[in-house]
PDB file of C-alpha atoms and ligand atoms in Angstrom:
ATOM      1  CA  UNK A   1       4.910  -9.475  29.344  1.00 97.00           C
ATOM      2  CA  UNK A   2       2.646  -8.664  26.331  1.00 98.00           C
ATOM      3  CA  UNK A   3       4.240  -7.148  23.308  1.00 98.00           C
ATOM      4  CA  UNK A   4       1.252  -4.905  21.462  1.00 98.00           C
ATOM      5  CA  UNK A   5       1.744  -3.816  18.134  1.00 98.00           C
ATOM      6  CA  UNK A   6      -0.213  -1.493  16.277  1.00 98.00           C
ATOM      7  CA  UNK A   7       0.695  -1.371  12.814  1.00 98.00           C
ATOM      8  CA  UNK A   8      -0.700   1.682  10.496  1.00 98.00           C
ATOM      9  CA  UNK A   9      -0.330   2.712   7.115  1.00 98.00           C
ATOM     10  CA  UNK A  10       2.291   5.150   8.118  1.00 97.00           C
ATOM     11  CA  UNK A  11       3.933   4.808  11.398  1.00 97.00           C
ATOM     12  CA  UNK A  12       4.047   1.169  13.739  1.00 98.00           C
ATOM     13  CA  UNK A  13       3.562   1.205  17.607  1.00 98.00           C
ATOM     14  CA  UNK A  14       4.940  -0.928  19.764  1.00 98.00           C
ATOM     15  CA  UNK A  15       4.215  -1.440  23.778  1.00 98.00           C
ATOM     16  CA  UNK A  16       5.223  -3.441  26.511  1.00 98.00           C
ATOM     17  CA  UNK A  17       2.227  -4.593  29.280  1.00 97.00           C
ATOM     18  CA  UNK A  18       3.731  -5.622  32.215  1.00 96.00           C
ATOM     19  CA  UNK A  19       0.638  -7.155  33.645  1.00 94.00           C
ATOM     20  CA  UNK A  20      -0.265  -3.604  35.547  1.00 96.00           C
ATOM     21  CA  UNK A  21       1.047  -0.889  32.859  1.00 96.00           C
ATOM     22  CA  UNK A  22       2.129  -0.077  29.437  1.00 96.00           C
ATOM     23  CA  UNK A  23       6.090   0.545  30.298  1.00 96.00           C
ATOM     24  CA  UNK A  24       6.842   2.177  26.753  1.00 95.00           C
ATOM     25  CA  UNK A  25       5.572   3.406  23.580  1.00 96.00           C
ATOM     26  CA  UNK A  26       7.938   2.948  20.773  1.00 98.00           C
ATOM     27  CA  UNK A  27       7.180   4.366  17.250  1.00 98.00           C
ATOM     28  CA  UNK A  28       9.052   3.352  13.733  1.00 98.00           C
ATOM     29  CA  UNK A  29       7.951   4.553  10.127  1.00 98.00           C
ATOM     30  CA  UNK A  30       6.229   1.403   8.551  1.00 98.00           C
ATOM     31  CA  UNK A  31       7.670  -0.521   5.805  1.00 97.00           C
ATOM     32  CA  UNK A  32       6.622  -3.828   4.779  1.00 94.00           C
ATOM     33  CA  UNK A  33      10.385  -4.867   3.552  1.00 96.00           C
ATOM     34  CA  UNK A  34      11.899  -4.680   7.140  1.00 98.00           C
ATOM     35  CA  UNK A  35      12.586  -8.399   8.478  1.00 98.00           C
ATOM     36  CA  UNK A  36      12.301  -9.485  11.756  1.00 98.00           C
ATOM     37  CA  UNK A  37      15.995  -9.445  12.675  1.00 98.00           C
ATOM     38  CA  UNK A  38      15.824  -5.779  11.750  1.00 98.00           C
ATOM     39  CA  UNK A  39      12.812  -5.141  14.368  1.00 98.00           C
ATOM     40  CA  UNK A  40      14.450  -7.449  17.037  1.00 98.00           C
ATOM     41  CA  UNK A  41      17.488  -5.264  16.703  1.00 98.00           C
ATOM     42  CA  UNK A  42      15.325  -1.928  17.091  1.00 98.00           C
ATOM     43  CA  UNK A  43      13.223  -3.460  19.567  1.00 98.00           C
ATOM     44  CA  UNK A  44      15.915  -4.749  22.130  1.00 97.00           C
ATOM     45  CA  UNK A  45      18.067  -1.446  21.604  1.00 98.00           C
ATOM     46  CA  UNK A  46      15.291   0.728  22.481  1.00 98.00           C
ATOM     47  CA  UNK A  47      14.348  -1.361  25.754  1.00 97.00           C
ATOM     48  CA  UNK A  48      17.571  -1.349  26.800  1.00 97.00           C
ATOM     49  CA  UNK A  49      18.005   1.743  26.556  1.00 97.00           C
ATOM     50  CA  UNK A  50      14.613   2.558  28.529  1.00 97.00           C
ATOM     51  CA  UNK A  51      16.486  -0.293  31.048  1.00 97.00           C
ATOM     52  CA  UNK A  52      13.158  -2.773  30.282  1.00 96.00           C
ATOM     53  CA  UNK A  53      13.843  -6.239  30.464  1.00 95.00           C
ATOM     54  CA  UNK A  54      13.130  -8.645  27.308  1.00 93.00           C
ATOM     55  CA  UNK A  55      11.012 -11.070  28.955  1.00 95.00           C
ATOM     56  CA  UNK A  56       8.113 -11.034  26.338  1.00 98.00           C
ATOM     57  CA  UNK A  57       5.659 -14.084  26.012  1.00 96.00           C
ATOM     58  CA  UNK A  58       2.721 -13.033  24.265  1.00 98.00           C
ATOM     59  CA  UNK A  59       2.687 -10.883  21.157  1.00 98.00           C
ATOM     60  CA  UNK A  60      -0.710  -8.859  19.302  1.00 98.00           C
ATOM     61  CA  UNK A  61      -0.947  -7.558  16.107  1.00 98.00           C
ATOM     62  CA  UNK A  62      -3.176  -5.384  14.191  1.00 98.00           C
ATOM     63  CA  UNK A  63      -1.880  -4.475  11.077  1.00 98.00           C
ATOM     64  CA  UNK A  64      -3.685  -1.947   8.449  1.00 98.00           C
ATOM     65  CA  UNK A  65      -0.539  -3.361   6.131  1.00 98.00           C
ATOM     66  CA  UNK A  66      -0.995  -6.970   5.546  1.00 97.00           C
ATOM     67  CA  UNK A  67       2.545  -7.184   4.266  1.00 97.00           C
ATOM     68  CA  UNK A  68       4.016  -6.325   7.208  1.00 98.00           C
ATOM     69  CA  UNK A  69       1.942  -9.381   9.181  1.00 98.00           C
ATOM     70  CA  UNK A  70       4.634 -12.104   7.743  1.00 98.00           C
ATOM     71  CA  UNK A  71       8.059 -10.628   9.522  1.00 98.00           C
ATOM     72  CA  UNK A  72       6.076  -9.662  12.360  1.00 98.00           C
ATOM     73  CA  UNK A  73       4.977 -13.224  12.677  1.00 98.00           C
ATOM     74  CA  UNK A  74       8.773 -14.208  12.436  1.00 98.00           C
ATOM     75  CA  UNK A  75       9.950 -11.707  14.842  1.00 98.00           C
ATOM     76  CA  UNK A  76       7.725 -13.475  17.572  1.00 98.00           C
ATOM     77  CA  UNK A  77       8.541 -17.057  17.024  1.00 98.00           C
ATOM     78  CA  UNK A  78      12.041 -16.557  16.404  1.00 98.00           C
ATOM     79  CA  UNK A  79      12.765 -14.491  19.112  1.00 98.00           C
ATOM     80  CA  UNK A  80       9.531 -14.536  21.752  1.00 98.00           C
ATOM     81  CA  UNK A  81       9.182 -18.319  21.171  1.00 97.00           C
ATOM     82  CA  UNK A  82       5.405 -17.356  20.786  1.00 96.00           C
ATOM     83  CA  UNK A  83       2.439 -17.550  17.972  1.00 97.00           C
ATOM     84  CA  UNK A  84       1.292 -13.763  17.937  1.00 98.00           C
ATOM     85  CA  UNK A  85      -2.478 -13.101  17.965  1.00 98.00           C
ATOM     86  CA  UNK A  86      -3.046 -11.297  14.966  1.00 98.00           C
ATOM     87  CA  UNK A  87      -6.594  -8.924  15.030  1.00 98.00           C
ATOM     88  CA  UNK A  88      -8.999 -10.009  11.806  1.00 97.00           C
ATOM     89  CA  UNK A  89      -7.609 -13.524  11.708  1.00 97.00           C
ATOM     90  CA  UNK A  90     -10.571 -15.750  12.273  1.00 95.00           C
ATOM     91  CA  UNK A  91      -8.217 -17.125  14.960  1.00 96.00           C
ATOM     92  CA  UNK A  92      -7.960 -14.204  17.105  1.00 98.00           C
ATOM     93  CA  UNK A  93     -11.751 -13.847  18.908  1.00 98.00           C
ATOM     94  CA  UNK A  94     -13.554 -10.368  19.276  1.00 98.00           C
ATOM     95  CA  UNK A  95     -15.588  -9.100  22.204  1.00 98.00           C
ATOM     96  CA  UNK A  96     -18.036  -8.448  19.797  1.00 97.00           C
ATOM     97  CA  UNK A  97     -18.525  -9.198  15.793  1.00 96.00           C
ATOM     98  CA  UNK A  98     -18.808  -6.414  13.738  1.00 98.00           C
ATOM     99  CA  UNK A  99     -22.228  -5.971  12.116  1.00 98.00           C
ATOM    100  CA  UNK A 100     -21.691  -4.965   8.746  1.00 98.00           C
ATOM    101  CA  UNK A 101     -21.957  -6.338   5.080  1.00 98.00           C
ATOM    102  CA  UNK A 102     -21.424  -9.600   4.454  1.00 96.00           C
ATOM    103  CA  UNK A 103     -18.075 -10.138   3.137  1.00 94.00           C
ATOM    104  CA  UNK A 104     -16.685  -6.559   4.178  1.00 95.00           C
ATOM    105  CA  UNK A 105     -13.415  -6.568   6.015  1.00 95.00           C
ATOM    106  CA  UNK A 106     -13.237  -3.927   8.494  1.00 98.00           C
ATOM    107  CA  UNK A 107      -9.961  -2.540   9.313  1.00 98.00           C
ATOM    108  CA  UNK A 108      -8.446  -4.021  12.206  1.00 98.00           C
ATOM    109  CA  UNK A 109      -7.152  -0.912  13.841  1.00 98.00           C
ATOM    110  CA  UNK A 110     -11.049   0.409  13.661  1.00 98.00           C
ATOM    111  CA  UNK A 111     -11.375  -2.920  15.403  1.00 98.00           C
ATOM    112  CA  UNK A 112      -9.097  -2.468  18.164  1.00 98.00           C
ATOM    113  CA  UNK A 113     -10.453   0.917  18.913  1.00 98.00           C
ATOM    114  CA  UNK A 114     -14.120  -0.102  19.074  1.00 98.00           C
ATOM    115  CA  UNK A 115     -13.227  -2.810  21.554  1.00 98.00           C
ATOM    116  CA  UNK A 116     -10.907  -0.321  23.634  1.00 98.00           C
ATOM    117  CA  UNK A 117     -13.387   2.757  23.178  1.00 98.00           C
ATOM    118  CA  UNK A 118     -16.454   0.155  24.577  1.00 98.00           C
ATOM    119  CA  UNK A 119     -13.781  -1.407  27.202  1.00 98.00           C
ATOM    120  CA  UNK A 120     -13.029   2.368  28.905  1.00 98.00           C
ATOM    121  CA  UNK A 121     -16.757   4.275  28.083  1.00 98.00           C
ATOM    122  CA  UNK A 122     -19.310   1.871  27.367  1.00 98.00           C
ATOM    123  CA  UNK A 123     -21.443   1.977  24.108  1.00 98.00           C
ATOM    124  CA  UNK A 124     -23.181   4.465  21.936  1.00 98.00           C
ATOM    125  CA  UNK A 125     -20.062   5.945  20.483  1.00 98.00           C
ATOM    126  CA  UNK A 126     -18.154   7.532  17.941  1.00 98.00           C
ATOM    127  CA  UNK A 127     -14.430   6.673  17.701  1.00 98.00           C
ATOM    128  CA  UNK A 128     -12.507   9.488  15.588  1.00 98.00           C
ATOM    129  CA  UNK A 129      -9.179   8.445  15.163  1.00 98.00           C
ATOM    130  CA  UNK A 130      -6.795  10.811  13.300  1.00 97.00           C
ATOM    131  CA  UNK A 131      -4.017   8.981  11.340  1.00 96.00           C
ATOM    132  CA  UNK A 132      -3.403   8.207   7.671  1.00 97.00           C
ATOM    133  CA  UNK A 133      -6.928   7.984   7.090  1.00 98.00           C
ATOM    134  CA  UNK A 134      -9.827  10.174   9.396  1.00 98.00           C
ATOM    135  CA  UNK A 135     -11.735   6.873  10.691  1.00 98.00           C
ATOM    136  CA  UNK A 136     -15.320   7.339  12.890  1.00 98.00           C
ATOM    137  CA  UNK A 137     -16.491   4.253  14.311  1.00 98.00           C
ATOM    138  CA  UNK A 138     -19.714   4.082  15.260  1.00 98.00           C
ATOM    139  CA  UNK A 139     -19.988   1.307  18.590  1.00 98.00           C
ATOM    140  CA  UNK A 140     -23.440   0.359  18.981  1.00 98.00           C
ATOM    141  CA  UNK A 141     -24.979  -0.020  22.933  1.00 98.00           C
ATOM    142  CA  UNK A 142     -23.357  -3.586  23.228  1.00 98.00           C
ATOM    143  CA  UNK A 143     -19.890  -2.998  21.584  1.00 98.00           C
ATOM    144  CA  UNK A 144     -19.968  -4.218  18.661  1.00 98.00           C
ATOM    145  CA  UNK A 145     -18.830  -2.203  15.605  1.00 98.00           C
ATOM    146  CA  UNK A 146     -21.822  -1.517  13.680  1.00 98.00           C
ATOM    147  CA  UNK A 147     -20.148   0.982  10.796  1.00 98.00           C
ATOM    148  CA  UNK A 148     -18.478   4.552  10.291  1.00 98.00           C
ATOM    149  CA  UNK A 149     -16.769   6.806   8.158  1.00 98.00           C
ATOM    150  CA  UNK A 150     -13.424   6.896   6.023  1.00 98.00           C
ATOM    151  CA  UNK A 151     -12.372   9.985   5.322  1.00 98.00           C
ATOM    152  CA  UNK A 152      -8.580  11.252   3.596  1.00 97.00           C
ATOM    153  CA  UNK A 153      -6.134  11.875   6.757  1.00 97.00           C
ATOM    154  CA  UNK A 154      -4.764  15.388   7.136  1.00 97.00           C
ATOM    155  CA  UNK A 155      -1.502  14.731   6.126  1.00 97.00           C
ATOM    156  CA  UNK A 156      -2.433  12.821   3.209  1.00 97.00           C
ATOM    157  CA  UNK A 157      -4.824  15.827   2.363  1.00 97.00           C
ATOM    158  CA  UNK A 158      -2.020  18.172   2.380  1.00 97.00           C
ATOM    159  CA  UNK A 159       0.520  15.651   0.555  1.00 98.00           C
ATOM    160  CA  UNK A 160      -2.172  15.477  -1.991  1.00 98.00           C
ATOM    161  CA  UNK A 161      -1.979  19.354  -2.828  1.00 98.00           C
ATOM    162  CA  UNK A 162       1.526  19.471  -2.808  1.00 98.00           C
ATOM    163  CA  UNK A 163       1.899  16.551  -4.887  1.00 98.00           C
ATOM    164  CA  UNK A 164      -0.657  17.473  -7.692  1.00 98.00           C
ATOM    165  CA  UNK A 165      -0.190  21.010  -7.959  1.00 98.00           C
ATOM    166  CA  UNK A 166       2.904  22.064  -8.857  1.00 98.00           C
ATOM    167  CA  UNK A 167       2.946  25.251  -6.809  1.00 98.00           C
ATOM    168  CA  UNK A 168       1.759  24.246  -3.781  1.00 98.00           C
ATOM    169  CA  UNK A 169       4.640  23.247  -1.633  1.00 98.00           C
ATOM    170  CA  UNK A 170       4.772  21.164   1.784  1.00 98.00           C
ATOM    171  CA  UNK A 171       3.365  22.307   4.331  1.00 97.00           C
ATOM    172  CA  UNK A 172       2.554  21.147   8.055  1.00 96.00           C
ATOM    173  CA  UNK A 173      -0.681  21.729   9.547  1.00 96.00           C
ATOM    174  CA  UNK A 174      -1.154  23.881  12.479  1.00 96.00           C
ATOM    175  CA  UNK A 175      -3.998  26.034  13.530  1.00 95.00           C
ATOM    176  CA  UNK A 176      -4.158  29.957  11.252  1.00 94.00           C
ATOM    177  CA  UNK A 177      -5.070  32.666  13.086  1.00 89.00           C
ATOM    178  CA  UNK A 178      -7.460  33.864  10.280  1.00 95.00           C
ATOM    179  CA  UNK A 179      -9.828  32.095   7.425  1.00 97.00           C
ATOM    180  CA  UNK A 180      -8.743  34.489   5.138  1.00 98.00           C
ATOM    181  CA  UNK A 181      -4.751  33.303   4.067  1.00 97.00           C
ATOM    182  CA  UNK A 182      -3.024  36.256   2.861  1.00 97.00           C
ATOM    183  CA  UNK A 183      -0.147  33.519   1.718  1.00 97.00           C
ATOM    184  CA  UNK A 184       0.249  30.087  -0.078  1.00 98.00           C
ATOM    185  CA  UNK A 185       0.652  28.565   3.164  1.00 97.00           C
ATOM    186  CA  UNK A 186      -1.631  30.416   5.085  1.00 97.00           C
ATOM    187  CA  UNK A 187      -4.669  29.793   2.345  1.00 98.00           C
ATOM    188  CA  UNK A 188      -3.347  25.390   2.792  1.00 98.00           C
ATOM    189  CA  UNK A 189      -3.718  25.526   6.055  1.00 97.00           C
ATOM    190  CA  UNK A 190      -6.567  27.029   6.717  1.00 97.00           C
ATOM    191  CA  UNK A 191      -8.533  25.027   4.042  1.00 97.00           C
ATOM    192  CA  UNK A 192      -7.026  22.199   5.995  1.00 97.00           C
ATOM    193  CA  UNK A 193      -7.667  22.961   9.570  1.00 96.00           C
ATOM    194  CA  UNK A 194     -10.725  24.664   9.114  1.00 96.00           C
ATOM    195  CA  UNK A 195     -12.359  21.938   6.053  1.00 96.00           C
ATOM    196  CA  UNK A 196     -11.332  19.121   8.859  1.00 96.00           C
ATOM    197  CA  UNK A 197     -13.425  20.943  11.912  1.00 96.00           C
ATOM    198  CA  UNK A 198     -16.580  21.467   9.253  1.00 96.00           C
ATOM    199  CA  UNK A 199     -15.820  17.476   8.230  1.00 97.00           C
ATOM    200  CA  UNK A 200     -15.591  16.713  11.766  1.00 97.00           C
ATOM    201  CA  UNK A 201     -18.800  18.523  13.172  1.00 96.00           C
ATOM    202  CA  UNK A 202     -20.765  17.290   9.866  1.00 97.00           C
ATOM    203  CA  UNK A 203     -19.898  13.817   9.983  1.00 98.00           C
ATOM    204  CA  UNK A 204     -20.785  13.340  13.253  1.00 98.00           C
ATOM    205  CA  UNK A 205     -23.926  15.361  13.370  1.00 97.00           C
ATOM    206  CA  UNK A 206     -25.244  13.298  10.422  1.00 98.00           C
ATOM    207  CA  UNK A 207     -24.048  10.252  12.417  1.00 98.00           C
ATOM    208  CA  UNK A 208     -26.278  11.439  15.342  1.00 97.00           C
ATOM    209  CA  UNK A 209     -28.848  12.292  13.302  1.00 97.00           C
ATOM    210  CA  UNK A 210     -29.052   8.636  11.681  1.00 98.00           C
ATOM    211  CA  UNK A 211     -28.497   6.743  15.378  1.00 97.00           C
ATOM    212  CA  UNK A 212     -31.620   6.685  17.472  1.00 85.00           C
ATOM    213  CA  UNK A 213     -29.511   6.797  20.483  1.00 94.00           C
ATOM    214  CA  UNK A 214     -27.584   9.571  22.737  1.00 96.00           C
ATOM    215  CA  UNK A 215     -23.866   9.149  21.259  1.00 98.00           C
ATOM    216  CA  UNK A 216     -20.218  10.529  22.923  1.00 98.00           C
ATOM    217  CA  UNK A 217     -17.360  11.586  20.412  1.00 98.00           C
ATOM    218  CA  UNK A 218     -13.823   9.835  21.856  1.00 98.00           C
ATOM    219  CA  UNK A 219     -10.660  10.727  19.518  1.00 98.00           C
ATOM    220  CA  UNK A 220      -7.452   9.579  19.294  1.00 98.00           C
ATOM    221  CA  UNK A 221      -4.507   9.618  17.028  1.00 96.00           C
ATOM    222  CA  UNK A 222      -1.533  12.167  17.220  1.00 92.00           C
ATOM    223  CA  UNK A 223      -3.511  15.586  15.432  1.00 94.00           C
ATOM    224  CA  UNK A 224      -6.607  14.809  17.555  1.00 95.00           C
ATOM    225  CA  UNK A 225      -5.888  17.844  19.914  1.00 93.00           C
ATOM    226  CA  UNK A 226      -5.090  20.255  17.394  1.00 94.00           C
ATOM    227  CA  UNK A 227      -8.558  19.789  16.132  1.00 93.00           C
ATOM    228  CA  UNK A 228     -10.218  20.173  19.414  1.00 91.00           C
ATOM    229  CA  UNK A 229     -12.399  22.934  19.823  1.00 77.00           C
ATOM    230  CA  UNK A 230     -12.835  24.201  23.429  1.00 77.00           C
ATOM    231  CA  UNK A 231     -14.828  20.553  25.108  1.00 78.00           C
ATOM    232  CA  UNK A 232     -17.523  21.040  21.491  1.00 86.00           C
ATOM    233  CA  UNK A 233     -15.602  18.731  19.133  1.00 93.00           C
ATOM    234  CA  UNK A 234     -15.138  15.663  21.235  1.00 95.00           C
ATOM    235  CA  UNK A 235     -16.289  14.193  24.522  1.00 95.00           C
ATOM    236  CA  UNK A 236     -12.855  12.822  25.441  1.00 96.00           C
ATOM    237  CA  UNK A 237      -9.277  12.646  24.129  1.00 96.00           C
ATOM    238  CA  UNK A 238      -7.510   9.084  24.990  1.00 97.00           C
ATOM    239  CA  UNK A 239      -4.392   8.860  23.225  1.00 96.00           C
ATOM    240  CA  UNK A 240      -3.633   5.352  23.856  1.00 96.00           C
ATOM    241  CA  UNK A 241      -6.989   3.968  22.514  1.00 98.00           C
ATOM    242  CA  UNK A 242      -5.526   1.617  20.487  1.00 98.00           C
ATOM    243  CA  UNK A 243      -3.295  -0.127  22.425  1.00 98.00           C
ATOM    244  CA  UNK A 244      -5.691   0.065  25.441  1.00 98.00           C
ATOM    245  CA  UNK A 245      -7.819  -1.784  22.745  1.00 98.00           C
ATOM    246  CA  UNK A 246      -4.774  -4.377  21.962  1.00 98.00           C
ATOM    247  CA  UNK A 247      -4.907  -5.330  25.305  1.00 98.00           C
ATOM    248  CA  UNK A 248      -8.531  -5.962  25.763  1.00 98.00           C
ATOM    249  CA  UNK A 249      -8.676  -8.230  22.737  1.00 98.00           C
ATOM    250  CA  UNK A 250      -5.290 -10.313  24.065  1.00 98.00           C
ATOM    251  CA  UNK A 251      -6.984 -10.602  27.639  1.00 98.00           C
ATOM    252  CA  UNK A 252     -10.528 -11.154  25.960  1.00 98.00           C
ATOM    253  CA  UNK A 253      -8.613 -14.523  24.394  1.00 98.00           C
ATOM    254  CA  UNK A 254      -7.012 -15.473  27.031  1.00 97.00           C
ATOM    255  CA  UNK A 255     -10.233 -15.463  29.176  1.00 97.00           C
ATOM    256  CA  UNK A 256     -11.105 -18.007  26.555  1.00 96.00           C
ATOM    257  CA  UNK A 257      -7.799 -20.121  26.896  1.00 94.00           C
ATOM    258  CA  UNK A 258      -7.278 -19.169  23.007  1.00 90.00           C
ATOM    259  CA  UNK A 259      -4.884 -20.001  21.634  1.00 80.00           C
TER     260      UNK A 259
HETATM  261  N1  ATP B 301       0.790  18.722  17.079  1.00 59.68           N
HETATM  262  C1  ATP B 301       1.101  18.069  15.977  1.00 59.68           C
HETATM  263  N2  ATP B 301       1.311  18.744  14.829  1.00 59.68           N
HETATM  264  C2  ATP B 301       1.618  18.103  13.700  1.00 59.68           C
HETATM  265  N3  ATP B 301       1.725  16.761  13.623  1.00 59.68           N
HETATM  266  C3  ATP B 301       1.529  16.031  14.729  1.00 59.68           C
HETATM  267  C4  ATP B 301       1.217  16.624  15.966  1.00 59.68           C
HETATM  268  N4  ATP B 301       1.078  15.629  16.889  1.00 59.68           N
HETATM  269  C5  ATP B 301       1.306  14.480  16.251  1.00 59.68           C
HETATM  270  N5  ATP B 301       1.564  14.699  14.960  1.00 59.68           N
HETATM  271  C6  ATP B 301       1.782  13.720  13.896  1.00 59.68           C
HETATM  272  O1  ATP B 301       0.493  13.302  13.551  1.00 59.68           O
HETATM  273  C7  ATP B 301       0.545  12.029  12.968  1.00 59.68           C
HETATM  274  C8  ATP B 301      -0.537  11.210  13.607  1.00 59.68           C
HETATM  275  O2  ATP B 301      -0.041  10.134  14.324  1.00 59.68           O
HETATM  276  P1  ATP B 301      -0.876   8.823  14.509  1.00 59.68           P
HETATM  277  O3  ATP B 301      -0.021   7.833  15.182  1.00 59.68           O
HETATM  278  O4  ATP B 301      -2.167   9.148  15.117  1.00 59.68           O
HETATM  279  O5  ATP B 301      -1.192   8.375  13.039  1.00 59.68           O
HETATM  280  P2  ATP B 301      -0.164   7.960  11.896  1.00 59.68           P
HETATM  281  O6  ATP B 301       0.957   7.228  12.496  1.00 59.68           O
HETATM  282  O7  ATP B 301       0.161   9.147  11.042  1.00 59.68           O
HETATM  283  O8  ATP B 301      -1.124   7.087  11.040  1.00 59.68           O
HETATM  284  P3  ATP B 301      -1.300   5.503  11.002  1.00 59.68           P
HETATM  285  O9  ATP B 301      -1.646   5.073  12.384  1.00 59.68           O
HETATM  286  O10 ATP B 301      -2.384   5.332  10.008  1.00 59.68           O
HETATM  287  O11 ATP B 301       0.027   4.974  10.557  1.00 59.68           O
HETATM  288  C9  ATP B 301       1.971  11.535  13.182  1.00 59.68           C
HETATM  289  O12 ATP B 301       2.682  11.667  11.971  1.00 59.68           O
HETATM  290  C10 ATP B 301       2.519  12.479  14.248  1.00 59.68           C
HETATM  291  O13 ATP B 301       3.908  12.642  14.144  1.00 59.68           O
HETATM  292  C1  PAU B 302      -9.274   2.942   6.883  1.00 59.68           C
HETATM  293  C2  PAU B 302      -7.902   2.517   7.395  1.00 59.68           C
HETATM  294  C3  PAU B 302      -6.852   2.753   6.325  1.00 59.68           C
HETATM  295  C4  PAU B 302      -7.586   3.397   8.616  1.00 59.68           C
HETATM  296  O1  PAU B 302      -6.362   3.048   9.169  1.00 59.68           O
HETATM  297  C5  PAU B 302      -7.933   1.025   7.831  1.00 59.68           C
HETATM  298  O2  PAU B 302      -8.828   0.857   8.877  1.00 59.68           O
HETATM  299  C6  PAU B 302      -8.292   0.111   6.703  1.00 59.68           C
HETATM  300  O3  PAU B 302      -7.473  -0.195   5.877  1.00 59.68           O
HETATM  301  N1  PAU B 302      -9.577  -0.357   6.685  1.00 59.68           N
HETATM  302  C7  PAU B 302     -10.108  -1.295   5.746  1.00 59.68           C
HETATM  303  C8  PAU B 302     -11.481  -0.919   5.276  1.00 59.68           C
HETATM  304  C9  PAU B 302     -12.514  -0.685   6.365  1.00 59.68           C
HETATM  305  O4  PAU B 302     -12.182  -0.483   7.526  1.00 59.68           O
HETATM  306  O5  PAU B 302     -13.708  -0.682   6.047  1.00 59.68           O
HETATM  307  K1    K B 303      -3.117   4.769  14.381  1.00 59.68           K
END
């Protein structure tokens, strides 16, 4: 079975592949000092528990967090008796190669969604995907990751405010009834929800505008929905783009007898 993990700059996935279907979806806060003996004892608890067996023998990584890379390298020799495949490493093979400037490293998680976005719709996209950062990545008519669009995350947006201004507290976001907040919280969110759907529609009109091609809008990432607006905002939801992505790349190299 093939262990998939996607590691971002807040929370870490991890997902079995039996061959046919992903049996489980496991999520843990990322933090770079956790060893390997400390996933492994996570890891086995939670399948256990789900009644999954162990048998893994093939491990992917994509890691936003190169920190994190090292244990996660140790948790699969030392207890999957495997070399992982880790996404960016000149070792692990792409559908496609990115087409951007020369010595730019492109996230590896924008990387794994291009090749799962192309894998499950095809080309001419743009692949919003919602976590720590607001990512769009623009998937050219063969694939390959031609460029996009970084923008702050929500969260981080609103853990900004409440972080630099002293009166601003915490607050979640969620969709206001009204523009006009008649409360702290109220005014937060609503510069939050409704700033993101203006960012959203903008950025991807401007995309449109500079791509000489028909485009679809796929999102992903756990705030995705919140955002959507009726079927205008987005073409198609898919929340397990990633790892749907993780897999492609793993079968891609294996295809290829690598490693
Ligand atoms: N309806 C919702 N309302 C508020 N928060 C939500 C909702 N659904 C999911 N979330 C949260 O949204 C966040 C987005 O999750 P996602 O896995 O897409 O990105 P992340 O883990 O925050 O970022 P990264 O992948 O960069 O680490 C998570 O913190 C999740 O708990
Ligand atoms: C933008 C994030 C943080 C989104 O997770 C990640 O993809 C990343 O660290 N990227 C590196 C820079 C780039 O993708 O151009
Ligand atoms: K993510």
């Amino acid at each position: 079975m093939l262990l998939a993990i996607d590691c971002g700059n807040t929370n870490t996935v991890f997902s079995i592949w039996n061959g046919e279907r992903f049996l489980c979806t496991l999520r843990t806060s990322t933090e770079h000092q956790r060893t390997a003996d400390q996933y492994y004892v996570w890891l086995s608890t939670l399948l256990a528990h789900h009644r999954i067996p162990m048998d893994i023998d093939a491990v992917i990584i994509s890691s936003t967090v190169p920190r994190v890379v090292f244990n996660l390298r140790v948790l699969s020799d030392r207890y999957f008796n495997c070399r992982p495949l880790v996404v960016g490493k000149p070792e692990c093979l792409l559908p496609q190669v990115p087409r951007v400037d020369e010595g730019t490293q492109v996230g590896p998680d924008r990387l794994v969604n291009t090749a799962g976005a192309f894998d499950r719709y095809g080309g001419d996209l743009i692949v919003i995907d919602f976590g720590t950062a607001t990512t769009f990545d623009v998937v050219a008519q063969d694939g390959a990751y031609v460029g996009g669009v970084i923008s702050p995350g929500v969260n981080l947006s609103l853990q900004a405010l409440h972080e630099m201004a002293a009166a601003l507290p915490h607050v979640d976001v969620t969709r206001p009834q009204k523009v006009i907040g008649t409360n702290t919280v109220a005014c937060m969110q609503s510069g939050v929800f409704w700033g993101y759907i203006g960012l959203v529609r903008e950025v991807c009109d401007r995309i449109r505008g500079e791509y000489d091609r028909d485009m679809r809008i796929i999102s992903t990432g756990g705030l995705a929905p919140l955002f959507a607006q009726g079927d205008t905002l987005y073409d198609h939801f898919d929340e397990f783009l990633t790892i749907h992505g993780l897999r492609v790349i793993h079968d891609h190299n294996k295809a290829l007898g690598n490693p």
